[in-house]
Coordinates of C-alpha atoms and ligand atoms in Angstrom, one line a residue:
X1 CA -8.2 -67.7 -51.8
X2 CA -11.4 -65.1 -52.2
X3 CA -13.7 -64.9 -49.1
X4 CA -16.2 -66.3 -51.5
X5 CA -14.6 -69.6 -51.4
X6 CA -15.0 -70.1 -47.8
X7 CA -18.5 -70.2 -48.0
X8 CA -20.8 -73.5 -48.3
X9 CA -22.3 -74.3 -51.8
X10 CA -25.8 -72.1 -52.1
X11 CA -28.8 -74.9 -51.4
X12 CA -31.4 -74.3 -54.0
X13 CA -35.1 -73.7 -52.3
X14 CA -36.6 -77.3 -52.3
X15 CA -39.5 -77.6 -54.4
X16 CA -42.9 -78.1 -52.5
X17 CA -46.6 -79.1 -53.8
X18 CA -49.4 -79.0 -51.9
X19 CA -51.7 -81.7 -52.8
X20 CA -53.8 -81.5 -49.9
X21 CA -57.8 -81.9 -50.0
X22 CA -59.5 -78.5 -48.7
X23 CA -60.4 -78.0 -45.5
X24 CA -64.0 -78.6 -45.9
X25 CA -63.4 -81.9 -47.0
X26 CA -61.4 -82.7 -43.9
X27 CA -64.0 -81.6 -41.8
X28 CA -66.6 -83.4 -43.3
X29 CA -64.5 -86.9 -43.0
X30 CA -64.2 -85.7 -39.6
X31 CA -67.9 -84.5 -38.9
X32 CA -69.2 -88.6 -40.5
X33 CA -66.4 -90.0 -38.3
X34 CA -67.5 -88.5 -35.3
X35 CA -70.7 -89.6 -36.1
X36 CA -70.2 -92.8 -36.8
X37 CA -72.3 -95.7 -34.7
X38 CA -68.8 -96.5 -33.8
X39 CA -67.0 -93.0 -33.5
X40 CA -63.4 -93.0 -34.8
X41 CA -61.3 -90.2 -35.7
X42 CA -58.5 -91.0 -38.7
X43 CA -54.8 -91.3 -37.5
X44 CA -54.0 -88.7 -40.0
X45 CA -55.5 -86.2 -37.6
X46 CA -52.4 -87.0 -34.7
X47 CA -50.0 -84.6 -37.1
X48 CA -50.5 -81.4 -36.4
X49 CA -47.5 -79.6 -35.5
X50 CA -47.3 -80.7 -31.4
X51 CA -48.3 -84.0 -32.6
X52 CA -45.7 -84.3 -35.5
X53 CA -43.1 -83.7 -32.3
X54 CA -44.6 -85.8 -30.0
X55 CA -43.8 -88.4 -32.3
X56 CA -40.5 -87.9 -32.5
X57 CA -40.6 -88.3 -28.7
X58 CA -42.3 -91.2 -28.9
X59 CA -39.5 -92.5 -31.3
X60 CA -37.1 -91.8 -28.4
X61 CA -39.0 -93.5 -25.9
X62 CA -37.1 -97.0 -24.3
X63 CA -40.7 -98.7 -24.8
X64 CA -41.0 -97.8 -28.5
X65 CA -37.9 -99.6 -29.8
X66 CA -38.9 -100.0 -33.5
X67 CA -37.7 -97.4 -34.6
X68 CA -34.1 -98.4 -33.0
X69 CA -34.5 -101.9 -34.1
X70 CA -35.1 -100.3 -37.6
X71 CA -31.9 -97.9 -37.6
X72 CA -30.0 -101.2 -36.3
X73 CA -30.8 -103.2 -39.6
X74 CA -29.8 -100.4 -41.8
X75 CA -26.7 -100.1 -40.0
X76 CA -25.5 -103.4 -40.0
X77 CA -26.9 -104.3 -43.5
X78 CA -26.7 -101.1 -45.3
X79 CA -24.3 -102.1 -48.7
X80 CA -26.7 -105.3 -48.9
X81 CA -29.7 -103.2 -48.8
X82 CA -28.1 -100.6 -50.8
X83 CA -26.7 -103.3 -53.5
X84 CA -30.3 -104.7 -53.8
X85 CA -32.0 -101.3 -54.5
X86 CA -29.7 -99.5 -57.1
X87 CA -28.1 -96.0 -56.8
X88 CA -28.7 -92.9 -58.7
X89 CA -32.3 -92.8 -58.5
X90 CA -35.2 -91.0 -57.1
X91 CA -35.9 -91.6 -53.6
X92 CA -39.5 -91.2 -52.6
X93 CA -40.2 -91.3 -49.1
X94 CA -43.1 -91.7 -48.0
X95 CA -44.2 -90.1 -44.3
X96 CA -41.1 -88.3 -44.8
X97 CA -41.6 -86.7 -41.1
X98 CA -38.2 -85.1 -39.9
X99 CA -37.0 -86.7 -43.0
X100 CA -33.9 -88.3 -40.7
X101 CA -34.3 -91.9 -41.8
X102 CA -34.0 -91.0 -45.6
X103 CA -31.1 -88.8 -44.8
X104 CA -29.1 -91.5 -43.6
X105 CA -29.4 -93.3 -46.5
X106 CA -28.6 -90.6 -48.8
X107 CA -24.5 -92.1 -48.6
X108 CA -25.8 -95.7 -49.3
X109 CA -28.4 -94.5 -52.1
X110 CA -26.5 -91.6 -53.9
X111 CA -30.5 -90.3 -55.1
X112 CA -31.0 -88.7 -57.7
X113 CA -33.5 -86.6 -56.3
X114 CA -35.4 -86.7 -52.8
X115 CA -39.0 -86.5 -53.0
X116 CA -40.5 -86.4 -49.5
X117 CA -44.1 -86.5 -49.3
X118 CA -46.4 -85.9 -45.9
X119 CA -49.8 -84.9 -44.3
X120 CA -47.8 -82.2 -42.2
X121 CA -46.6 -79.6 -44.8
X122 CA -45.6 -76.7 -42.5
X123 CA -43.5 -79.7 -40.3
X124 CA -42.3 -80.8 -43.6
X125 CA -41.4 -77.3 -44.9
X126 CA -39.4 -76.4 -42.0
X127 CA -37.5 -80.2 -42.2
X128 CA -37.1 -79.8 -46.1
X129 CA -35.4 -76.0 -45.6
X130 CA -32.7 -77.6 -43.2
X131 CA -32.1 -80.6 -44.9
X132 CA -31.4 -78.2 -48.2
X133 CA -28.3 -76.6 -46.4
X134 CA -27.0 -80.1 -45.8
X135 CA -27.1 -81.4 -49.1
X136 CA -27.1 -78.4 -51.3
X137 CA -26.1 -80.5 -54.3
X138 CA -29.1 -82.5 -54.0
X139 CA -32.7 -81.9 -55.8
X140 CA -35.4 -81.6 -53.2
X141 CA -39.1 -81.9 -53.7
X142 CA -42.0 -81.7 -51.1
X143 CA -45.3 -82.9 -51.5
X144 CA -47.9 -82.1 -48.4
X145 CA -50.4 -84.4 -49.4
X146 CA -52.5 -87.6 -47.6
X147 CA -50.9 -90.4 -49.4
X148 CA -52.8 -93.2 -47.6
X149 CA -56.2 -91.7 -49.4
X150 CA -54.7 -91.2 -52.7
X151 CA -51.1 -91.3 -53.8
X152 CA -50.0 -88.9 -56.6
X153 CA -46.9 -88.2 -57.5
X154 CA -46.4 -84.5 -59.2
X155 CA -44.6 -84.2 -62.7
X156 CA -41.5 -82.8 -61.1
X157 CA -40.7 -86.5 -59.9
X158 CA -38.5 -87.7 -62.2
X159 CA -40.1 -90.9 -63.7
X160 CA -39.2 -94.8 -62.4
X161 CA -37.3 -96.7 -61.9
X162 CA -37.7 -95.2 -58.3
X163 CA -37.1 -96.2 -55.0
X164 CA -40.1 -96.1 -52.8
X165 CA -39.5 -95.8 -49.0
X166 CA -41.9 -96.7 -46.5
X167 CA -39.6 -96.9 -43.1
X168 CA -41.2 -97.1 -39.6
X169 CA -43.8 -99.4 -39.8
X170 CA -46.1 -97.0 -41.2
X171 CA -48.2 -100.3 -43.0
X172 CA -48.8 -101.3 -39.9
X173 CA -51.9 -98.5 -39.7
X174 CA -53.4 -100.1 -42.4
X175 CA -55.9 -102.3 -42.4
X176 CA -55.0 -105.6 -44.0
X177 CA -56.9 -105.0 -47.3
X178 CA -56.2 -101.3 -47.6
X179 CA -52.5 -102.2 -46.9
X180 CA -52.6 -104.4 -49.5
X181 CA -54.2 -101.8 -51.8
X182 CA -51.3 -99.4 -50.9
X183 CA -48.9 -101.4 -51.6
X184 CA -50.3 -102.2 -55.0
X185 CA -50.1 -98.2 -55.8
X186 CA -47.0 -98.1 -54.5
X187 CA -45.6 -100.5 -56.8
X188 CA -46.9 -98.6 -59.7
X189 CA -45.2 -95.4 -58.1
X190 CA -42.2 -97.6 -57.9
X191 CA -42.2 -98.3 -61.7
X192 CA -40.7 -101.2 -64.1
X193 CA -37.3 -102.4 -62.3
X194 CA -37.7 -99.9 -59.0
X195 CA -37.6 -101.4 -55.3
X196 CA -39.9 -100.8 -52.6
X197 CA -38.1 -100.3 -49.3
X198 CA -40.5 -101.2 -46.7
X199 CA -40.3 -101.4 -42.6
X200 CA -42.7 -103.5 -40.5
X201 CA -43.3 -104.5 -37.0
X202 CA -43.2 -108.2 -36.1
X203 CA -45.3 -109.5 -33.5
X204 CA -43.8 -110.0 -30.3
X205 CA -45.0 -110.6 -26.9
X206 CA -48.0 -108.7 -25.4
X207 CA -46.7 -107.1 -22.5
X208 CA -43.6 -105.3 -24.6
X209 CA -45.9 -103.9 -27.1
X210 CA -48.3 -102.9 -24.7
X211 CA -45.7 -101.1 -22.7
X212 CA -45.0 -99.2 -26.4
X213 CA -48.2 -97.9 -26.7
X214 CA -48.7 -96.7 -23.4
X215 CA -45.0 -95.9 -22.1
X216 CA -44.3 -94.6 -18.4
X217 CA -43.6 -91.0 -19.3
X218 CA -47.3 -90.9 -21.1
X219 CA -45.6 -89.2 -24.2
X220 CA -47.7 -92.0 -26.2
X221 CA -51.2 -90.9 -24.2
X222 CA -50.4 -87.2 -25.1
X223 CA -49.5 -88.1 -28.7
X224 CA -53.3 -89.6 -28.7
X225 CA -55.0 -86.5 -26.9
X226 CA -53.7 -84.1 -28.7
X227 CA -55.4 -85.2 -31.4
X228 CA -58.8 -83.9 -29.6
X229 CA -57.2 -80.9 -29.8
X230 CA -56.7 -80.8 -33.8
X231 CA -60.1 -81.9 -34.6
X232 CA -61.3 -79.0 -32.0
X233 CA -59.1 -76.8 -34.2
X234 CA -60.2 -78.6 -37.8
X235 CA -64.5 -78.2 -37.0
X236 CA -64.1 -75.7 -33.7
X237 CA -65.3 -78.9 -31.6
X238 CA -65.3 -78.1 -27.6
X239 CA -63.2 -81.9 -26.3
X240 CA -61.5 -81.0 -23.4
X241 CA -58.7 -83.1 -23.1
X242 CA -59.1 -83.5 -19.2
X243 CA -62.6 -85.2 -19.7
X244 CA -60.7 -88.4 -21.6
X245 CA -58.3 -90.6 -21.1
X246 CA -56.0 -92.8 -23.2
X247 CA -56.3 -96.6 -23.9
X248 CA -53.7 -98.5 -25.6
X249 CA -53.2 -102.6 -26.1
X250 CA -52.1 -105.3 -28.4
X251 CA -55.5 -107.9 -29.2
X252 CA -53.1 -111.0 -30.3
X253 CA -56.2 -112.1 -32.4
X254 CA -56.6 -109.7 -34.5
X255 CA -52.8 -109.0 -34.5
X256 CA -52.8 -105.3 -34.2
X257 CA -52.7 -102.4 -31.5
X258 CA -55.8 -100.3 -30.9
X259 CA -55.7 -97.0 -29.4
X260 CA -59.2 -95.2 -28.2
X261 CA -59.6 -92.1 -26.5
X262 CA -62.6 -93.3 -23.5
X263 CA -64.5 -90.9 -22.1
X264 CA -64.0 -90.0 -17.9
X265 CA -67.6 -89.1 -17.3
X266 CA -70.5 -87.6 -19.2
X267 CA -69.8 -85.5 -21.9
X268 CA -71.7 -83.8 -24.3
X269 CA -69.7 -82.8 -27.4
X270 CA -70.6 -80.2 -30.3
X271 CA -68.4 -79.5 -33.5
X272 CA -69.3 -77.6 -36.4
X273 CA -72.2 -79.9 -38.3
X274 CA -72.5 -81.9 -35.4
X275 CA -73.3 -83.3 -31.7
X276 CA -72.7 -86.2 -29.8
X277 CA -73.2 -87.3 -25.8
X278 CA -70.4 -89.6 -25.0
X279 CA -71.3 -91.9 -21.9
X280 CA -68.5 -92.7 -19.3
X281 CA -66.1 -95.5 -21.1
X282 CA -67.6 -94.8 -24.6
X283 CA -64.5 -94.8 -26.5
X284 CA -63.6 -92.9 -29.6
X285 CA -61.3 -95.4 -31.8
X286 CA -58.1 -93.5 -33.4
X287 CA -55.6 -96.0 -34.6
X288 CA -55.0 -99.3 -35.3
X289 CA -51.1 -100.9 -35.8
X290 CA -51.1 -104.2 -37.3
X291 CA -47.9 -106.4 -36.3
X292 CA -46.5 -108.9 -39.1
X293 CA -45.3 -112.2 -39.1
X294 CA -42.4 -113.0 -41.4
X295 CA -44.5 -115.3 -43.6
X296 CA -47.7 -112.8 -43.2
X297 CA -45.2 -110.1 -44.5
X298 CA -44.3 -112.1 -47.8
X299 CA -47.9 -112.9 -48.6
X300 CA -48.7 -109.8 -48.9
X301 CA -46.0 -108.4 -50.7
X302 CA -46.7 -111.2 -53.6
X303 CA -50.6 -110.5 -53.5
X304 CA -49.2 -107.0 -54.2
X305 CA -47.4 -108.4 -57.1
X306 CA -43.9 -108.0 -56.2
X307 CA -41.8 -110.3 -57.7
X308 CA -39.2 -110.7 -55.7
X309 CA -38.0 -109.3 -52.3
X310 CA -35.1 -110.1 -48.9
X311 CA -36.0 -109.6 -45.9
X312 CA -33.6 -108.6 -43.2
X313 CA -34.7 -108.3 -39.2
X314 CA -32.8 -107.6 -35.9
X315 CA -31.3 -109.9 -33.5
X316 CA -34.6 -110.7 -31.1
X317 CA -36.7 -110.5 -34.9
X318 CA -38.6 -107.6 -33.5
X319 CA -38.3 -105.8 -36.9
X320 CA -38.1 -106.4 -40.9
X321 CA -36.7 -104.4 -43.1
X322 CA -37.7 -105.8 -47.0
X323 CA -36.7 -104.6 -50.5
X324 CA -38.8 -105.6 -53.0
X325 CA -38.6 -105.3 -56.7
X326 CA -42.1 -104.1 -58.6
Ligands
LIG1 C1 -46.6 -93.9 -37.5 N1 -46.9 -95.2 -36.9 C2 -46.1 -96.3 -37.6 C3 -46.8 -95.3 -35.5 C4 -47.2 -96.7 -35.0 O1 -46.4 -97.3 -34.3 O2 -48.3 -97.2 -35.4 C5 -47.8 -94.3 -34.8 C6 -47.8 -94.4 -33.3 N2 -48.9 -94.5 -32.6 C7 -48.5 -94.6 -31.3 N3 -47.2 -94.7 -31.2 C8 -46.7 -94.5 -32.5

């Protein structure tokens, strides 16, 4: 046997797009925002590097158990799931982050190609390079690009039937009618006779999802401040972090989480294009997390115009996994 043959397979270099808007169009969404009667800032703006790992943490956490309750329904109905979506064909994931939840489908799924798209491209990069070494057989494509605003889908993508995946309950940031409006482009990304693979979060008692969004450790309230410090980075703002804290809870009315950074005490704020004096308690609004009923979930995947769908959950229905054909 040569030495050669010893070695692993060469990976070829995953193709990457970068679809991104410039930077002066992020900092002008950011600049209005900030202005805003009712100042928000765009969850988009939590993934900057420290932020893409602080949700991984988060992930971790025993408070956040989605992502857990997710993994479990994959695991224990993986060849149903897998027999419902079809094998041999592009994967699209959507949020790809550290790209682990695709990659353990990649058995089940045999893809034709993996197309992982994010916000965070140098995050994504990084992932993408290590997941080539794994899987050198398999063609790679990376697209940095904010999918919630606009979805494209580069040439390179090899055309539908495809299988979307949108894991973690990333709908749940949506507002109702923009989710629906998402889901509607993701069907047409999905194409004639693809599935959409889609995770949500189920309602569930108030003090458990509270307890998710604002764990013990305070990996959840760092995830949310750290996002003062990207949009200091993004339009040289002056936040200091120490001058806010972070608010967190589930209104069962409107059926979602809100998080808010609230001011500690007077502060006067300056960006580039911009000023603002925040009063003590004014709060700065930064994500909302809608949680789904079963029946809540099915509506909207038929006003989506998916035809047909199964939903699977975990034991305590904490969590529903659903494939559904476009
Ligand atoms: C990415 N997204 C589904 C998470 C969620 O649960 O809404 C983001 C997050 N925010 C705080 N913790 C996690």
């Amino acid at each position: 046997m040569g030495s050669n043959d010893l070695r692993a397979p060469l990976a070829a270099a995953p193709r990457f797009f970068d679809l991104r808007t410039t930077g002066s169009d992020l900092a002008a969404e950011l600049s209005a925002s900030l202005a805003a009667t009712a100042p928000f800032i765009s969850p988009k703006f939590f993934y900057d590097p420290l932020g893409s790992r602080l949700f991984e943490a988060i992930c971790e956490l025993p408070e956040y158990s989605l992502t857990r309750a997710e993994r479990r329904i994959f695991e224990a109905h993986g060849d149903e799931i897998a027999a419902r979506v079809g094998v041999d064909r592009p994967l699209v994931d959507l949020g790809a982050g550290n790209c682990e939840k695709a990659e353990r489908l990649f058995d089940l799924l045999a893809p034709s190609q993996y197309v992982a798209v994010d916000i965070a491209a140098d995050f994504l990069q990084e992932r993408l390079a290590a997941l080539a070494l794994r899987h050198p057989a398999l063609a790679i494509v990376g697209v940095a690009e904010d999918f919630t605003c606009s979805l494209q889908v580069p040439a390179a993508v090899e055309p539908g039937p495809r299988t979307v995946f949108y894991p973690g309950s990333s709908i749940g940031n949506f507002a109702p009618d923009a989710a629906l409006a998402f889901l509607s482009r993701m069907r047409e990304v999905c194409g004639a006779g693809g599935q959409l693979v889609l995770g949500a979060d189920l309602v569930r008692d108030k003090r458990s999802l509270d307890l998710a969004y604002d764990d013990a450790l305070g990996v959840t309230a760092a995830f949310n401040l750290n996002v003062l410090r990207n949009v200091n980075r993004l339009v040289a703002a002056d936040f200091d972090v120490a001058d806010w804290r972070h608010v967190a809870f589930f209104d069962p009315v409107t059926s979602r989480i809100e998080m808010h950074v609230e001011a500690r005490c007077d502060v006067p704020v300056r960006w580039r294009g911009g000023e603002r004096r925040f009063s003590a308690t004014d709060r700065i609004h930064t994500e909302n997390s809608y949680k789904y009923t079963l029946p809540g979930l099915r509506a909207l995947l038929q006003r989506a115009g998916f035809t047909e769908w199964e939903v699977w959950t975990d034991e305590p229905r904490s969590f529903a996994v659903a494939v559904a054909a476009a």
